[in-house]
PDB file of C-alpha atoms in Angstrom:
ATOM      1  CA  MET A   1      86.541 116.321  90.403  1.00 53.00           C
ATOM      2  CA  ARG A   2      86.678 113.719  87.963  1.00 66.00           C
ATOM      3  CA  SER A   3      86.653 109.690  89.591  1.00 74.00           C
ATOM      4  CA  SER A   4      88.591 106.579  88.858  1.00 76.00           C
ATOM      5  CA  LEU A   5      85.808 104.682  90.075  1.00 86.00           C
ATOM      6  CA  THR A   6      82.633 103.837  88.502  1.00 88.00           C
ATOM      7  CA  LEU A   7      78.777 103.504  89.392  1.00 90.00           C
ATOM      8  CA  VAL A   8      79.219 100.483  91.430  1.00 92.00           C
ATOM      9  CA  GLY A   9      83.317 101.145  92.365  1.00 90.00           C
ATOM     10  CA  THR A  10      81.355 104.512  94.276  1.00 92.00           C
ATOM     11  CA  LEU A  11      78.534 101.994  96.123  1.00 94.00           C
ATOM     12  CA  TRP A  12      81.961  99.624  97.022  1.00 94.00           C
ATOM     13  CA  ALA A  13      83.864 103.111  98.413  1.00 94.00           C
ATOM     14  CA  PHE A  14      80.564 104.132 100.715  1.00 95.00           C
ATOM     15  CA  LEU A  15      80.479  99.927 102.012  1.00 96.00           C
ATOM     16  CA  SER A  16      84.044  99.798 102.452  1.00 96.00           C
ATOM     17  CA  LEU A  17      83.741 102.569 104.557  1.00 96.00           C
ATOM     18  CA  VAL A  18      80.429 101.615 106.972  1.00 96.00           C
ATOM     19  CA  THR A  19      82.159  98.426 107.090  1.00 96.00           C
ATOM     20  CA  ALA A  20      85.748  99.168 108.690  1.00 96.00           C
ATOM     21  CA  VAL A  21      83.890 102.048 110.578  1.00 96.00           C
ATOM     22  CA  ALA A  22      81.828  99.309 112.185  1.00 96.00           C
ATOM     23  CA  SER A  23      84.342  96.418 113.226  1.00 96.00           C
ATOM     24  CA  SER A  24      86.548  99.484 114.206  1.00 95.00           C
ATOM     25  CA  THR A  25      84.269 100.389 116.736  1.00 96.00           C
ATOM     26  CA  SER A  26      83.106  96.932 117.609  1.00 96.00           C
ATOM     27  CA  TYR A  27      87.503  96.467 118.278  1.00 96.00           C
ATOM     28  CA  PHE A  28      87.033  99.054 120.745  1.00 94.00           C
ATOM     29  CA  LEU A  29      84.190  99.233 122.765  1.00 95.00           C
ATOM     30  CA  PRO A  30      84.407  97.302 125.784  1.00 94.00           C
ATOM     31  CA  TYR A  31      80.763  95.386 124.670  1.00 95.00           C
ATOM     32  CA  TRP A  32      81.181  92.312 123.794  1.00 96.00           C
ATOM     33  CA  LEU A  33      80.434  89.724 126.543  1.00 96.00           C
ATOM     34  CA  PHE A  34      77.679  90.459 129.154  1.00 96.00           C
ATOM     35  CA  GLY A  35      77.459  89.686 132.631  1.00 94.00           C
ATOM     36  CA  SER A  36      77.256  89.930 136.428  1.00 92.00           C
ATOM     37  CA  GLN A  37      79.643  89.845 139.408  1.00 90.00           C
ATOM     38  CA  LEU A  38      78.463  91.281 142.786  1.00 86.00           C
ATOM     39  CA  GLY A  39      75.222  92.562 141.169  1.00 86.00           C
ATOM     40  CA  LYS A  40      76.728  94.514 139.504  1.00 90.00           C
ATOM     41  CA  PRO A  41      76.293  94.692 135.021  1.00 93.00           C
ATOM     42  CA  VAL A  42      80.141  93.514 134.034  1.00 94.00           C
ATOM     43  CA  SER A  43      80.992  93.806 130.302  1.00 94.00           C
ATOM     44  CA  PHE A  44      84.343  92.827 129.077  1.00 94.00           C
ATOM     45  CA  SER A  45      86.072  93.093 124.483  1.00 94.00           C
ATOM     46  CA  THR A  46      89.599  91.746 124.187  1.00 92.00           C
ATOM     47  CA  PHE A  47      90.744  93.879 126.013  1.00 94.00           C
ATOM     48  CA  ARG A  48      88.762  96.617 127.485  1.00 94.00           C
ATOM     49  CA  ARG A  49      86.714  95.608 130.539  1.00 93.00           C
ATOM     50  CA  CYS A  50      83.779  97.521 131.908  1.00 93.00           C
ATOM     51  CA  ASN A  51      83.197  97.603 136.323  1.00 91.00           C
ATOM     52  CA  TYR A  52      85.384  95.240 137.784  1.00 87.00           C
ATOM     53  CA  PRO A  53      86.171  94.434 141.209  1.00 83.00           C
ATOM     54  CA  VAL A  54      88.652  95.472 144.458  1.00 84.00           C
ATOM     55  CA  ARG A  55      89.272  95.916 147.796  1.00 79.00           C
ATOM     56  CA  GLY A  56      88.041  98.089 149.769  1.00 73.00           C
ATOM     57  CA  GLU A  57      87.843  97.902 153.914  1.00 72.00           C
ATOM     58  CA  GLY A  58      87.993  94.823 155.699  1.00 66.00           C
ATOM     59  CA  HIS A  59      89.264  92.654 151.954  1.00 72.00           C
ATOM     60  CA  SER A  60      85.963  93.549 151.471  1.00 78.00           C
ATOM     61  CA  LEU A  61      84.968  93.821 147.606  1.00 80.00           C
ATOM     62  CA  ILE A  62      83.679  96.416 145.512  1.00 84.00           C
ATOM     63  CA  MET A  63      82.726  97.255 142.351  1.00 81.00           C
ATOM     64  CA  VAL A  64      84.599 100.186 140.265  1.00 86.00           C
ATOM     65  CA  GLU A  65      81.948 101.369 137.946  1.00 88.00           C
ATOM     66  CA  GLU A  66      84.139 102.413 135.123  1.00 91.00           C
ATOM     67  CA  CYS A  67      85.191 101.309 131.331  1.00 91.00           C
ATOM     68  CA  GLY A  68      89.205 101.092 131.089  1.00 89.00           C
ATOM     69  CA  ARG A  69      91.186  98.322 129.510  1.00 91.00           C
ATOM     70  CA  TYR A  70      94.271  96.484 130.387  1.00 92.00           C
ATOM     71  CA  ALA A  71      96.845  97.864 132.703  1.00 89.00           C
ATOM     72  CA  SER A  72      99.692  95.098 129.891  1.00 92.00           C
ATOM     73  CA  PHE A  73      98.855  93.146 127.407  1.00 94.00           C
ATOM     74  CA  SER A  74      99.860  90.223 129.246  1.00 92.00           C
ATOM     75  CA  ALA A  75      96.994  91.791 131.954  1.00 92.00           C
ATOM     76  CA  ILE A  76      94.091  90.550 129.387  1.00 94.00           C
ATOM     77  CA  PRO A  77      92.697  87.448 130.912  1.00 90.00           C
ATOM     78  CA  SER A  78      93.097  84.852 128.658  1.00 93.00           C
ATOM     79  CA  LEU A  79      95.528  83.346 125.611  1.00 95.00           C
ATOM     80  CA  ALA A  80      93.109  82.854 123.447  1.00 95.00           C
ATOM     81  CA  TRP A  81      91.938  86.682 123.954  1.00 96.00           C
ATOM     82  CA  GLN A  82      95.504  88.498 123.525  1.00 96.00           C
ATOM     83  CA  MET A  83      96.036  86.208 119.942  1.00 97.00           C
ATOM     84  CA  CYS A  84      91.903  87.373 119.529  1.00 96.00           C
ATOM     85  CA  THR A  85      93.445  91.025 119.907  1.00 96.00           C
ATOM     86  CA  VAL A  86      96.154  91.202 117.732  1.00 97.00           C
ATOM     87  CA  VAL A  87      94.704  89.227 115.167  1.00 97.00           C
ATOM     88  CA  THR A  88      91.438  91.600 114.946  1.00 97.00           C
ATOM     89  CA  GLY A  89      93.380  95.069 115.480  1.00 97.00           C
ATOM     90  CA  ALA A  90      95.162  93.901 112.114  1.00 97.00           C
ATOM     91  CA  GLY A  91      91.961  93.067 110.724  1.00 97.00           C
ATOM     92  CA  CYS A  92      90.771  96.976 111.093  1.00 97.00           C
ATOM     93  CA  ALA A  93      93.525  98.502 110.417  1.00 97.00           C
ATOM     94  CA  LEU A  94      93.736  96.532 107.514  1.00 97.00           C
ATOM     95  CA  LEU A  95      89.756  97.741 106.710  1.00 97.00           C
ATOM     96  CA  LEU A  96      90.260 100.582 107.406  1.00 97.00           C
ATOM     97  CA  LEU A  97      93.499 101.783 105.098  1.00 96.00           C
ATOM     98  CA  VAL A  98      91.391 100.134 102.124  1.00 96.00           C
ATOM     99  CA  ALA A  99      88.352 102.508 103.166  1.00 96.00           C
ATOM    100  CA  LEU A 100      90.438 105.305 103.018  1.00 95.00           C
ATOM    101  CA  ALA A 101      92.099 104.380  99.399  1.00 93.00           C
ATOM    102  CA  ALA A 102      88.890 104.016  97.918  1.00 93.00           C
ATOM    103  CA  VAL A 103      87.921 106.970  99.656  1.00 92.00           C
ATOM    104  CA  LEU A 104      90.086 108.586  97.445  1.00 91.00           C
ATOM    105  CA  GLY A 105      89.396 107.296  94.262  1.00 88.00           C
ATOM    106  CA  CYS A 106      86.035 108.636  94.761  1.00 86.00           C
ATOM    107  CA  CYS A 107      88.307 112.132  95.329  1.00 83.00           C
ATOM    108  CA  MET A 108      91.047 111.657  92.715  1.00 80.00           C
ATOM    109  CA  GLU A 109      91.254 110.514  88.982  1.00 77.00           C
ATOM    110  CA  GLU A 110      93.188 107.846  87.691  1.00 76.00           C
ATOM    111  CA  LEU A 111      93.932 106.491  91.053  1.00 81.00           C
ATOM    112  CA  ILE A 112      92.397 103.018  91.282  1.00 87.00           C
ATOM    113  CA  SER A 113      92.011 101.045  88.356  1.00 86.00           C
ATOM    114  CA  ARG A 114      90.321  97.705  87.322  1.00 88.00           C
ATOM    115  CA  MET A 115      93.208  95.717  89.030  1.00 91.00           C
ATOM    116  CA  MET A 116      93.886  97.631  91.538  1.00 91.00           C
ATOM    117  CA  GLY A 117      90.441  97.556  92.806  1.00 90.00           C
ATOM    118  CA  ARG A 118      90.568  93.950  92.551  1.00 92.00           C
ATOM    119  CA  CYS A 119      93.561  93.772  94.760  1.00 94.00           C
ATOM    120  CA  MET A 120      92.539  96.161  97.091  1.00 94.00           C
ATOM    121  CA  GLY A 121      89.098  93.622  96.901  1.00 95.00           C
ATOM    122  CA  ALA A 122      91.962  90.746  97.901  1.00 96.00           C
ATOM    123  CA  ALA A 123      92.599  93.309 100.818  1.00 96.00           C
ATOM    124  CA  GLN A 124      89.467  93.400 102.355  1.00 96.00           C
ATOM    125  CA  PHE A 125      88.640  89.770 101.919  1.00 97.00           C
ATOM    126  CA  VAL A 126      92.121  89.368 104.596  1.00 97.00           C
ATOM    127  CA  GLY A 127      91.555  91.913 106.938  1.00 97.00           C
ATOM    128  CA  GLY A 128      87.888  90.038 107.001  1.00 97.00           C
ATOM    129  CA  LEU A 129      89.269  86.509 107.571  1.00 97.00           C
ATOM    130  CA  LEU A 130      91.485  88.349 109.787  1.00 97.00           C
ATOM    131  CA  ILE A 131      88.399  89.493 111.887  1.00 97.00           C
ATOM    132  CA  SER A 132      86.211  86.742 111.500  1.00 96.00           C
ATOM    133  CA  SER A 133      89.611  84.319 112.882  1.00 96.00           C
ATOM    134  CA  GLY A 134      89.044  86.770 116.505  1.00 96.00           C
ATOM    135  CA  CYS A 135      85.692  86.503 116.160  1.00 96.00           C
ATOM    136  CA  ALA A 136      86.214  82.331 116.098  1.00 96.00           C
ATOM    137  CA  LEU A 137      88.811  82.863 119.364  1.00 95.00           C
ATOM    138  CA  TYR A 138      86.873  85.260 121.545  1.00 96.00           C
ATOM    139  CA  PRO A 139      85.097  81.904 123.005  1.00 96.00           C
ATOM    140  CA  LEU A 140      87.813  80.092 124.098  1.00 95.00           C
ATOM    141  CA  GLY A 141      88.835  82.308 125.903  1.00 93.00           C
ATOM    142  CA  TRP A 142      85.759  82.140 128.643  1.00 95.00           C
ATOM    143  CA  ASN A 143      87.787  78.914 130.555  1.00 93.00           C
ATOM    144  CA  SER A 144      89.957  81.898 132.094  1.00 92.00           C
ATOM    145  CA  PRO A 145      89.545  82.491 136.391  1.00 91.00           C
ATOM    146  CA  GLU A 146      88.179  86.208 135.201  1.00 90.00           C
ATOM    147  CA  ILE A 147      85.144  85.170 133.329  1.00 93.00           C
ATOM    148  CA  MET A 148      84.241  82.413 134.538  1.00 93.00           C
ATOM    149  CA  GLN A 149      83.762  84.907 137.979  1.00 90.00           C
ATOM    150  CA  THR A 150      80.989  87.334 136.102  1.00 92.00           C
ATOM    151  CA  CYS A 151      80.016  83.859 134.104  1.00 92.00           C
ATOM    152  CA  GLY A 152      77.920  82.350 137.702  1.00 89.00           C
ATOM    153  CA  ASN A 153      81.360  79.696 137.665  1.00 90.00           C
ATOM    154  CA  VAL A 154      79.541  77.666 134.718  1.00 91.00           C
ATOM    155  CA  SER A 155      81.135  78.957 132.041  1.00 91.00           C
ATOM    156  CA  ASN A 156      84.283  77.147 129.910  1.00 93.00           C
ATOM    157  CA  GLN A 157      85.518  77.315 126.480  1.00 92.00           C
ATOM    158  CA  PHE A 158      81.841  78.137 123.955  1.00 92.00           C
ATOM    159  CA  ARG A 159      79.499  77.669 126.982  1.00 93.00           C
ATOM    160  CA  LEU A 160      78.526  81.209 128.266  1.00 91.00           C
ATOM    161  CA  GLY A 161      76.796  80.394 131.483  1.00 89.00           C
ATOM    162  CA  THR A 162      74.878  83.232 132.749  1.00 92.00           C
ATOM    163  CA  CYS A 163      76.255  85.423 130.216  1.00 94.00           C
ATOM    164  CA  ARG A 164      75.069  86.805 127.285  1.00 95.00           C
ATOM    165  CA  LEU A 165      77.287  88.034 123.822  1.00 96.00           C
ATOM    166  CA  GLY A 166      76.548  91.773 123.348  1.00 95.00           C
ATOM    167  CA  TRP A 167      76.042  93.126 120.097  1.00 96.00           C
ATOM    168  CA  ALA A 168      79.643  94.564 119.619  1.00 96.00           C
ATOM    169  CA  TYR A 169      80.646  91.439 119.467  1.00 97.00           C
ATOM    170  CA  TYR A 170      78.116  91.135 116.592  1.00 96.00           C
ATOM    171  CA  CYS A 171      78.776  93.822 114.895  1.00 96.00           C
ATOM    172  CA  ALA A 172      82.522  92.914 114.729  1.00 96.00           C
ATOM    173  CA  GLY A 173      82.052  89.700 113.151  1.00 95.00           C
ATOM    174  CA  GLY A 174      78.556  91.386 111.260  1.00 96.00           C
ATOM    175  CA  GLY A 175      81.283  93.799 109.830  1.00 95.00           C
ATOM    176  CA  ALA A 176      83.319  91.517 108.135  1.00 95.00           C
ATOM    177  CA  ALA A 177      81.090  89.486 107.212  1.00 95.00           C
ATOM    178  CA  ALA A 178      79.663  92.151 104.786  1.00 96.00           C
ATOM    179  CA  ALA A 179      83.595  92.857 103.655  1.00 95.00           C
ATOM    180  CA  MET A 180      84.343  89.572 102.665  1.00 94.00           C
ATOM    181  CA  LEU A 181      81.525  88.823 101.291  1.00 94.00           C
ATOM    182  CA  ILE A 182      79.880  92.090  99.561  1.00 95.00           C
ATOM    183  CA  CYS A 183      83.244  94.040  99.211  1.00 95.00           C
ATOM    184  CA  THR A 184      85.188  91.862  97.862  1.00 95.00           C
ATOM    185  CA  TRP A 185      83.110  91.030  95.250  1.00 95.00           C
ATOM    186  CA  LEU A 186      82.132  94.269  94.241  1.00 94.00           C
ATOM    187  CA  SER A 187      85.844  95.240  94.431  1.00 93.00           C
ATOM    188  CA  CYS A 188      86.136  93.635  91.243  1.00 91.00           C
ATOM    189  CA  PHE A 189      83.841  96.337  88.947  1.00 91.00           C
ATOM    190  CA  ALA A 190      84.803  99.713  90.900  1.00 87.00           C
ATOM    191  CA  GLY A 191      88.203 100.331  89.479  1.00 82.00           C
ATOM    192  CA  ARG A 192      87.651 102.217  85.491  1.00 77.00           C
ATOM    193  CA  ASN A 193      90.032 101.069  82.554  1.00 71.00           C
ATOM    194  CA  PRO A 194      92.167 102.840  81.933  1.00 60.00           C
ATOM    195  CA  LYS A 195      91.332 104.784  77.962  1.00 53.00           C
ATOM    196  CA  PRO A 196      93.548 103.841  75.491  1.00 48.00           C
ATOM    197  CA  VAL A 197      93.810 107.876  74.364  1.00 41.00           C
ATOM    198  CA  MET A 198      94.929 108.631  77.774  1.00 44.00           C
ATOM    199  CA  LEU A 199      97.127 106.188  77.460  1.00 40.00           C
ATOM    200  CA  ALA A 200      98.645 107.375  74.478  1.00 44.00           C
ATOM    201  CA  GLU A 201      98.936 111.017  75.934  1.00 51.00           C
ATOM    202  CA  SER A 202     100.080 109.395  78.685  1.00 49.00           C
ATOM    203  CA  ILE A 203     103.121 107.553  76.703  1.00 46.00           C
ATOM    204  CA  MET A 204     103.401 111.035  74.020  1.00 53.00           C
ATOM    205  CA  ARG A 205     104.066 112.695  77.435  1.00 57.00           C
ATOM    206  CA  ASN A 206     106.410 111.028  78.503  1.00 53.00           C
ATOM    207  CA  THR A 207     108.342 110.204  75.960  1.00 55.00           C
ATOM    208  CA  ASN A 208     108.092 114.331  74.985  1.00 55.00           C
ATOM    209  CA  SER A 209     109.828 114.515  78.723  1.00 56.00           C
ATOM    210  CA  TYR A 210     112.788 111.620  78.417  1.00 49.00           C
ATOM    211  CA  ALA A 211     113.463 114.194  74.576  1.00 50.00           C
ATOM    212  CA  ILE A 212     113.721 117.003  75.930  1.00 57.00           C
ATOM    213  CA  GLU A 213     115.529 116.077  78.979  1.00 55.00           C
ATOM    214  CA  LEU A 214     117.999 114.429  76.621  1.00 45.00           C
ATOM    215  CA  ASP A 215     118.514 117.199  73.895  1.00 55.00           C
ATOM    216  CA  HIS A 216     119.147 118.859  78.008  1.00 57.00           C
ATOM    217  CA  CYS A 217     121.962 116.424  78.561  1.00 55.00           C
ATOM    218  CA  LEU A 218     123.532 116.863  75.237  1.00 51.00           C
ATOM    219  CA  LYS A 219     123.763 120.056  75.306  1.00 58.00           C
ATOM    220  CA  SER A 220     125.481 121.059  78.093  1.00 57.00           C
TER     221      SER A 220
END
């Protein structure tokens, strides 16, 4: 089956899929921030957390060692993290849609033209920009009480204290940067220009079909 992408376009489709999967997977994994509480390792993303304290018998705190998302959107520790959740999620969704269309372009003829590829590259730039904005917003939430308890009560905005950034944070940022810089540039050369012969055939085919329909209407 003939592809609507050039050789560069095939590379673009592959990289688009890789960057979209990397950013989206990192978005859902609770490994953006690592710390410790009550002697147990704790990790966060924007809307998920692994290991959290609960009241036990005698009002003592015990750590529940499991991962899960916050019970509601308002339960996310800070406004900055709530904004980060929305902005990063929108960017990941946009990258996934473009990656899906790019992969379909490898299997379907005349799906992605040169202009369409450039428009999709612009969408990738916007998606990467949204994810990058989410990564920039993330440190603004390090002054919330929940984060301070995990980071030695010395953390603040853009200051981690005893915590450290996790690999998922870097993976999300790296995927966004690759989408903005590499994929956007490759998209300019991804689609094929329609051939004049194919355009002429398409015009003639449409003209003939209209003529047949008009003739049918006049006879009826």
